[in-house]
Coordinates of C-alpha atoms in Angstrom, one line a residue:
X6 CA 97.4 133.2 107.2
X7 CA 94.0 132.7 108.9
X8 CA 92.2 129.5 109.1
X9 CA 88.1 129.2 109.4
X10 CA 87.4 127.2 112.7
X11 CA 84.3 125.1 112.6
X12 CA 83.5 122.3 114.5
X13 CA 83.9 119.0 112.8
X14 CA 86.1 120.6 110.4
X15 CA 89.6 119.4 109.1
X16 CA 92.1 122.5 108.7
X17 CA 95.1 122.7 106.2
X18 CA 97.5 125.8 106.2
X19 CA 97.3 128.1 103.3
X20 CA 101.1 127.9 103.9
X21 CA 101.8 124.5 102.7
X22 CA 100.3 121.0 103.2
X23 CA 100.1 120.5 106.6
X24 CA 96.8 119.7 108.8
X25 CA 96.0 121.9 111.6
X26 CA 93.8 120.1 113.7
X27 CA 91.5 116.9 112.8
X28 CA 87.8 116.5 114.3
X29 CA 89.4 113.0 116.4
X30 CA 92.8 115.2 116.8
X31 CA 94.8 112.1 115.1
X32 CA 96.7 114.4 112.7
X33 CA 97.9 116.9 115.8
X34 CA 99.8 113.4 117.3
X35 CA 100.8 110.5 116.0
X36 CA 98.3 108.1 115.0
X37 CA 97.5 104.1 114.9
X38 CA 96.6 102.5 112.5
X39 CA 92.8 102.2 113.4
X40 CA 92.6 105.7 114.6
X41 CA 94.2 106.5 110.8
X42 CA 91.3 104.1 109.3
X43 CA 88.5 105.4 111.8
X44 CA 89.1 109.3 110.8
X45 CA 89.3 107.7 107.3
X46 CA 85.9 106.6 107.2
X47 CA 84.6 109.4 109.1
X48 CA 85.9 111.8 106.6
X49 CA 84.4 109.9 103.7
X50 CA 81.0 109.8 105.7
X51 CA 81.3 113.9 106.6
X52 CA 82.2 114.9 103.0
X53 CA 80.2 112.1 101.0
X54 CA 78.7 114.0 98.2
X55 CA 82.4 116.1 96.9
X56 CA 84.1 112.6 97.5
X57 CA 81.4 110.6 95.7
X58 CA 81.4 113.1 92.8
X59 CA 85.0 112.3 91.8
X60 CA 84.1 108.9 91.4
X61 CA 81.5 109.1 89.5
X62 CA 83.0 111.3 87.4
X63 CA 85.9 109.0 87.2
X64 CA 83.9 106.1 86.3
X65 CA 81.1 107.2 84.7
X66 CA 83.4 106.4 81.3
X67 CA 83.4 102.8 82.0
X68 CA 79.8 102.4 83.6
X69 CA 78.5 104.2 80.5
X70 CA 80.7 102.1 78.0
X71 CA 79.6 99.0 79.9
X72 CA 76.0 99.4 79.7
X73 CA 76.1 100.5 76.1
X74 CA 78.5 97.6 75.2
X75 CA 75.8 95.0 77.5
X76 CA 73.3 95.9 74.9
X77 CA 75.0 94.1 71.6
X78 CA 76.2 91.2 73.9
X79 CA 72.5 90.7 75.4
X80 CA 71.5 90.7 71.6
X81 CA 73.9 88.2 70.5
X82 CA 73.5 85.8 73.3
X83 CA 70.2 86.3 72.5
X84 CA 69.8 85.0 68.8
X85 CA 73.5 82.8 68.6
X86 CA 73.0 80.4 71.3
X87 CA 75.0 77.9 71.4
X88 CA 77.7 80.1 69.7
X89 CA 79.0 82.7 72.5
X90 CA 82.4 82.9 70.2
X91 CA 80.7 86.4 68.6
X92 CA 80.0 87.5 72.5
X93 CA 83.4 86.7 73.9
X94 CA 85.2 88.4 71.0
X95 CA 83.3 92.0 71.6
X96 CA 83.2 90.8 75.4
X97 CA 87.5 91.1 74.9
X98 CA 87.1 93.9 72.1
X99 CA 85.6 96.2 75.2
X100 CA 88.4 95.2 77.7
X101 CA 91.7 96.2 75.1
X102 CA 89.6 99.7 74.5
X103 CA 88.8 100.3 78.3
X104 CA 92.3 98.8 79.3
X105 CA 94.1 102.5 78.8
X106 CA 91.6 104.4 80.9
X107 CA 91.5 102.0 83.4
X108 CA 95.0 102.2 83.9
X109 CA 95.2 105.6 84.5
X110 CA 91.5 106.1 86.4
X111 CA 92.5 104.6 89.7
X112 CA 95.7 107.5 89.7
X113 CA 93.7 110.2 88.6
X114 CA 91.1 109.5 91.4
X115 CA 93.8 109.0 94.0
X116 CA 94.8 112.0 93.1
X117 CA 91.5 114.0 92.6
X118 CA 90.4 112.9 96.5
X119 CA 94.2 114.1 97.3
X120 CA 93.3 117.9 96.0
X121 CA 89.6 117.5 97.2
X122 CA 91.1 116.8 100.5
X123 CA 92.9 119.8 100.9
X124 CA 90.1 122.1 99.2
X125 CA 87.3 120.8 101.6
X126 CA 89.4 122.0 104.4
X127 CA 89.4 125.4 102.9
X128 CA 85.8 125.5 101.4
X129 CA 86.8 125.8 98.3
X130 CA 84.3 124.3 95.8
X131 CA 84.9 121.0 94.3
X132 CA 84.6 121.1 90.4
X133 CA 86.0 118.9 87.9
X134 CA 87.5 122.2 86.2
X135 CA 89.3 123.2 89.5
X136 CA 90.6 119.6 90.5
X137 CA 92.2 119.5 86.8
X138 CA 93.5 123.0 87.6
X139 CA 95.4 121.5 90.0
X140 CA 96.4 118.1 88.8
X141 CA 97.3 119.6 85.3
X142 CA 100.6 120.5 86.1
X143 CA 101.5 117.7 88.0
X144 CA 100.2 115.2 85.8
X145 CA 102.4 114.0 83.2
X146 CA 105.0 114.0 86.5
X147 CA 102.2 111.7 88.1
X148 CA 101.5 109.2 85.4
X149 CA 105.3 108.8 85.1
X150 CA 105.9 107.9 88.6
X151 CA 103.0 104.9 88.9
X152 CA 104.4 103.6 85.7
X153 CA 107.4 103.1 87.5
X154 CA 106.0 102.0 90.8
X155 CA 103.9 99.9 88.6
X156 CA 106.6 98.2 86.7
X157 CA 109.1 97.5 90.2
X158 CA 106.2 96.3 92.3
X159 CA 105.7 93.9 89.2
X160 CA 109.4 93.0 89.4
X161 CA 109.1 92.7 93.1
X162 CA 106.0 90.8 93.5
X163 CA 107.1 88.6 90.9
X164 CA 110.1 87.7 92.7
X165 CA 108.5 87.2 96.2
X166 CA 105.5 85.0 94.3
X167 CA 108.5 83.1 92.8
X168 CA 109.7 82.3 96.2
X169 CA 106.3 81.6 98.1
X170 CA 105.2 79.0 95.0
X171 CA 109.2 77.4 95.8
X172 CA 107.9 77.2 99.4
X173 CA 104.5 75.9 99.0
X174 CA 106.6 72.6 96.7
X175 CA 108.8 72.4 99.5
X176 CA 105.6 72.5 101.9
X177 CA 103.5 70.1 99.6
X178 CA 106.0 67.6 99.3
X179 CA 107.8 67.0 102.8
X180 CA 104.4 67.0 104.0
X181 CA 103.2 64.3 101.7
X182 CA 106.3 63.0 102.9
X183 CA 106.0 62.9 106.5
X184 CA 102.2 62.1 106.3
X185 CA 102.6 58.8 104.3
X186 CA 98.6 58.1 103.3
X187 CA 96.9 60.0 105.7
X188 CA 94.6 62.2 104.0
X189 CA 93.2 64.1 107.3
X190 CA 97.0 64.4 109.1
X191 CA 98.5 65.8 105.6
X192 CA 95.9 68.5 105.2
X193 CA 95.9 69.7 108.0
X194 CA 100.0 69.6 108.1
X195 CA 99.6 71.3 105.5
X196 CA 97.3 73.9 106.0
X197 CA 99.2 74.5 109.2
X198 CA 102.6 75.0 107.0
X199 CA 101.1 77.1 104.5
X200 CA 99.7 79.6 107.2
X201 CA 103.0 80.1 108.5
X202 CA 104.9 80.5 105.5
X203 CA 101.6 82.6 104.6
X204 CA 102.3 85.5 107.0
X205 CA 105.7 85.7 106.9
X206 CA 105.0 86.6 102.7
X207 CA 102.3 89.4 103.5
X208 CA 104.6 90.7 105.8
X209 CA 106.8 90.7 103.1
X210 CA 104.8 92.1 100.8
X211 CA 103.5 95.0 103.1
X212 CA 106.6 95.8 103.3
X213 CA 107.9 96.6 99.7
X214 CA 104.3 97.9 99.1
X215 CA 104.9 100.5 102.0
X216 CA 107.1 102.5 99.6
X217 CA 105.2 103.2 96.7
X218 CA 101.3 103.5 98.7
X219 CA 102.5 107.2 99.6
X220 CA 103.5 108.7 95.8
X221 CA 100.2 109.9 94.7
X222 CA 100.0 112.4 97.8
X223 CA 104.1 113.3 97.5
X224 CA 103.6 114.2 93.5
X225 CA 100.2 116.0 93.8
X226 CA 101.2 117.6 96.8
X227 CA 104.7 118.7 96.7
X228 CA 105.5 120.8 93.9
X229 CA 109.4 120.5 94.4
X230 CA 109.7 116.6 93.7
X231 CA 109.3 114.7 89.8
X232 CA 108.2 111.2 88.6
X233 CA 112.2 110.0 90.1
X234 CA 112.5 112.0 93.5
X235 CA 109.1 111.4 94.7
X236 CA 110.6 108.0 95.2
X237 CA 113.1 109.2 97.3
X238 CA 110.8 111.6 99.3
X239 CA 108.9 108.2 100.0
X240 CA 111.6 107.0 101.4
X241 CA 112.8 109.5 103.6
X242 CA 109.3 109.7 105.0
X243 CA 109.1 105.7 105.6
X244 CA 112.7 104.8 106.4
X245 CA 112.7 106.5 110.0
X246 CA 108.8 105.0 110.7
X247 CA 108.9 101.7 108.8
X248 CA 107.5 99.7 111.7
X249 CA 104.4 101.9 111.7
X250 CA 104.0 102.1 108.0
X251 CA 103.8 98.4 107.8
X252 CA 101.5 97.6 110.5
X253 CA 99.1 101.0 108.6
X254 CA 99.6 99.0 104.8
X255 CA 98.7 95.2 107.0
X256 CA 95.5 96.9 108.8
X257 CA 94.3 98.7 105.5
X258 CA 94.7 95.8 103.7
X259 CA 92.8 94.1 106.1
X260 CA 89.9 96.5 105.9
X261 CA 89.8 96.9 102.5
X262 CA 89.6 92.9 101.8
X263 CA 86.8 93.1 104.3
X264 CA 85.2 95.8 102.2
X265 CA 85.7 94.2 98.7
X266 CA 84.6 91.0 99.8
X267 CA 81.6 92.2 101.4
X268 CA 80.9 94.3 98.1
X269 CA 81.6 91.3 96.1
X270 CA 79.3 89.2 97.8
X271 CA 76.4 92.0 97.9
X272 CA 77.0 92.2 94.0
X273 CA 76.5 88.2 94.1
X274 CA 73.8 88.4 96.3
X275 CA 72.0 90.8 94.1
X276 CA 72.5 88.9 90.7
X277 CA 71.8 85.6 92.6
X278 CA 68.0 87.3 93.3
X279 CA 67.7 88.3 88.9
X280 CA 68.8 84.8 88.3
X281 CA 66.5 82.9 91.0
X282 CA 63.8 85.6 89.6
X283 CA 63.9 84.5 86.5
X284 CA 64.5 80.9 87.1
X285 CA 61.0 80.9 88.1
X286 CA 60.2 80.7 84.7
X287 CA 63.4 78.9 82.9
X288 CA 66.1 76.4 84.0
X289 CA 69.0 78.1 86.0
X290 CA 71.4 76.1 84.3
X291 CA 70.0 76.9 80.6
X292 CA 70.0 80.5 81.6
X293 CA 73.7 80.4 83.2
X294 CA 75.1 78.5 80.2
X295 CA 73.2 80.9 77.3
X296 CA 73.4 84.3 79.1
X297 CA 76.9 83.5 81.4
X298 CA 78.7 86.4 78.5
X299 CA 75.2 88.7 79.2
X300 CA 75.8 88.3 83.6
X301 CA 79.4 88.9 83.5
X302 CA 78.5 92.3 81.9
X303 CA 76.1 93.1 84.3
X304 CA 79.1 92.0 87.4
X305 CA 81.6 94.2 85.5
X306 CA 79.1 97.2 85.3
X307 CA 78.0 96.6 89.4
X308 CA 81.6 96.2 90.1
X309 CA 82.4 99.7 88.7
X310 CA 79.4 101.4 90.6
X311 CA 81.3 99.8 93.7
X312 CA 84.2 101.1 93.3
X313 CA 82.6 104.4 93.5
X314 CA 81.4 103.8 96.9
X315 CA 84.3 102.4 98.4
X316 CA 87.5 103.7 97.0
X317 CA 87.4 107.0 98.3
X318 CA 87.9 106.1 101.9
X319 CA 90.8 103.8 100.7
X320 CA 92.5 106.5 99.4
X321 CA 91.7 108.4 102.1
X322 CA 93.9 106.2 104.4
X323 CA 96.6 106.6 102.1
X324 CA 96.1 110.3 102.6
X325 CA 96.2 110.5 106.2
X326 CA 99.2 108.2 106.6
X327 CA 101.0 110.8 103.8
X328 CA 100.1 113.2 106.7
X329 CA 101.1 111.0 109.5
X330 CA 104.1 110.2 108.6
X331 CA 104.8 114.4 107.9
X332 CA 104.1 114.9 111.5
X333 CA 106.3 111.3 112.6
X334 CA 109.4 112.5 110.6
X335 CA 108.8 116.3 110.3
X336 CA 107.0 117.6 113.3
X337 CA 104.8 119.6 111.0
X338 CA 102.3 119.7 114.2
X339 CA 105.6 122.0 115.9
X340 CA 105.5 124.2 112.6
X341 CA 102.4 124.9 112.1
X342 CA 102.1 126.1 116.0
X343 CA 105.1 128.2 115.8
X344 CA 103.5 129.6 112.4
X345 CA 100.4 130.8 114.2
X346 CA 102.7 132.4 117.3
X347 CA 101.5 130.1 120.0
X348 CA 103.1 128.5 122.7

């Protein structure tokens, strides 16, 4: 099958799934971590507008029913002061209404920048009505599989959170025991214990996450596996490179906690500015205790407009280490050469 060659480009087969070539050659070799997260961003940055599309379309539903549902709370806060009961019930009303899409809006734009992924690489145009094409049939398969992934990660976190609170007691109290009624010594004995239990539990936790971060790309892009054997495909791609998917879900993490925070604190920034703005003219704290239902709103409708600046390169990094764990475990790099008859 031929391929179109242009500089800058990233080339999948029409055969199957497999990259040809990326711009910083990662996927033709195996790849760090950082080079996975550097060709991440770079992709996002190189195809912005297709990638920023999905989200928008993904979360234009919530921005939308945010905004409008601002508008009655503004109202209320408004003329019941002093009586945010009215506020906090339609505040709660919009969250049990929201909750199903929002469940199901991160998977369906993990999997939208999955497709969009391989249909950039192909110029194929990127339409809502030809990602659904494509998603369609795999997406009752899908929204199965993350409801599983969903309900053991619970199971799983809940048992490794069980165990870290068991050693923070253990930490709390020997140190308040070897400390006596020094206040300095024991916090820092015990910040010092908490970091090392700490790391040893994200380490931990990286490690069962590893497993699931993969099953979007494996359902979405292998035809062959369901909502019960993409779990198994997830694990014969990690198993054999479990080392290197840890350090990838550590370093994302890392970078994605960078991002968030950052976003978070821009988003605090910004409301910080309307609130000094306006505390020109009012009390701060007359305005935070009267309007606190109203701000919130405004946070939750910011947050969602973040999201759709930001998410697309973190899925992208689970893309690319779907792919880089093809080549570790596969040698897809050795297929697709033999494919196209060269040496």
């Amino acid at each position: 099958m031929e391929t179109h060659a242009r500089t800058g480009d990233w080339r999948i087969s029409t055969l199957g799934t497999a990259i040809l070539q990326s711009r910083f050659r990662t996927l033709s070799r195996p790849a760090t971590p950082f080079e996975l997260m550097d060709d991440a961003v770079s992709y996002y940055r190189e195809n912005f507008k297709p990638l920023f599309r999905i989200s928008l379309w993904v979360y234009l539903i919530p921005i939308v029913f945010s905004l409008l549902l601002l508008v009655p709370i503004v109202y209320l806060d408004a003329t019941s002061a002093g009586n945010p009961f009215i506020s906090l019930a339609l505040d709660y009303l919009g969250v049990v209404l929201m909750l199903p899409y929002l469940l199901v809006a991160p998977v369906a734009h993990a999997a939208f920048t999955t497709l969009a992924f391989r249909m950039l690489a192909v110029d194929e145009p990127i339409t809502l009505s030809a990602l659904w094409a494509r998603l369609k049939p795999r997406f009752w398969h899908l929204i199965a599989n993350q409801l599983l992934a969903m309900l053991t990660l619970s199971g799983l976190y809940s048992i490794l959170f069980l165990g870290y609170f068991m050693a923070m007691l253990v930490v709390f109290a020997g140190g308040a025991a070897i400390t006596g009624g020094s206040l300095t010594l024991g916090v820092v004995l015990m910040s010092v214990l908490l970091l090392i239990i700490s790391i040893p539990m994200l380490v931990l936790a990286a490690m069962i996450n590893v497993w699931f971060m993969i099953l979007p790309q494996i359902v979405v892009l292998e035809d062959k596996v369901d909502a019960i054997t993409a779990f198994s495909r997830a694990f014969a791609l990690v198993r054999p490179n479990l080392r290197h998917a840890v350090l990838c879900c550590l370093a994302f993490w890392g970078a994605q906690t960078v991002f968030m925070l950052a976003v978070i604190l821009l988003l605090f920034l910004l409301l910080g500015i309307i609130i000094g703005l306006i505390a020109i003219y009012a009390d701060p704290e007359q305005i935070f205790t009267r309007w606190w239902l109203s701000i919130n709103q405004v946070y939750e409708s910011l947050s969602y407009v973040a999201y759709m600046f930001v998410m697309p390169a973190m899925y992208m990094t689970s893309i690319l280490l779907y792919f880089d764990l093809r080549y570790r475990t596969e040698g897809l790099d050795i297929y697709e050469v033999l494919q196209r008859g060269e040496s």
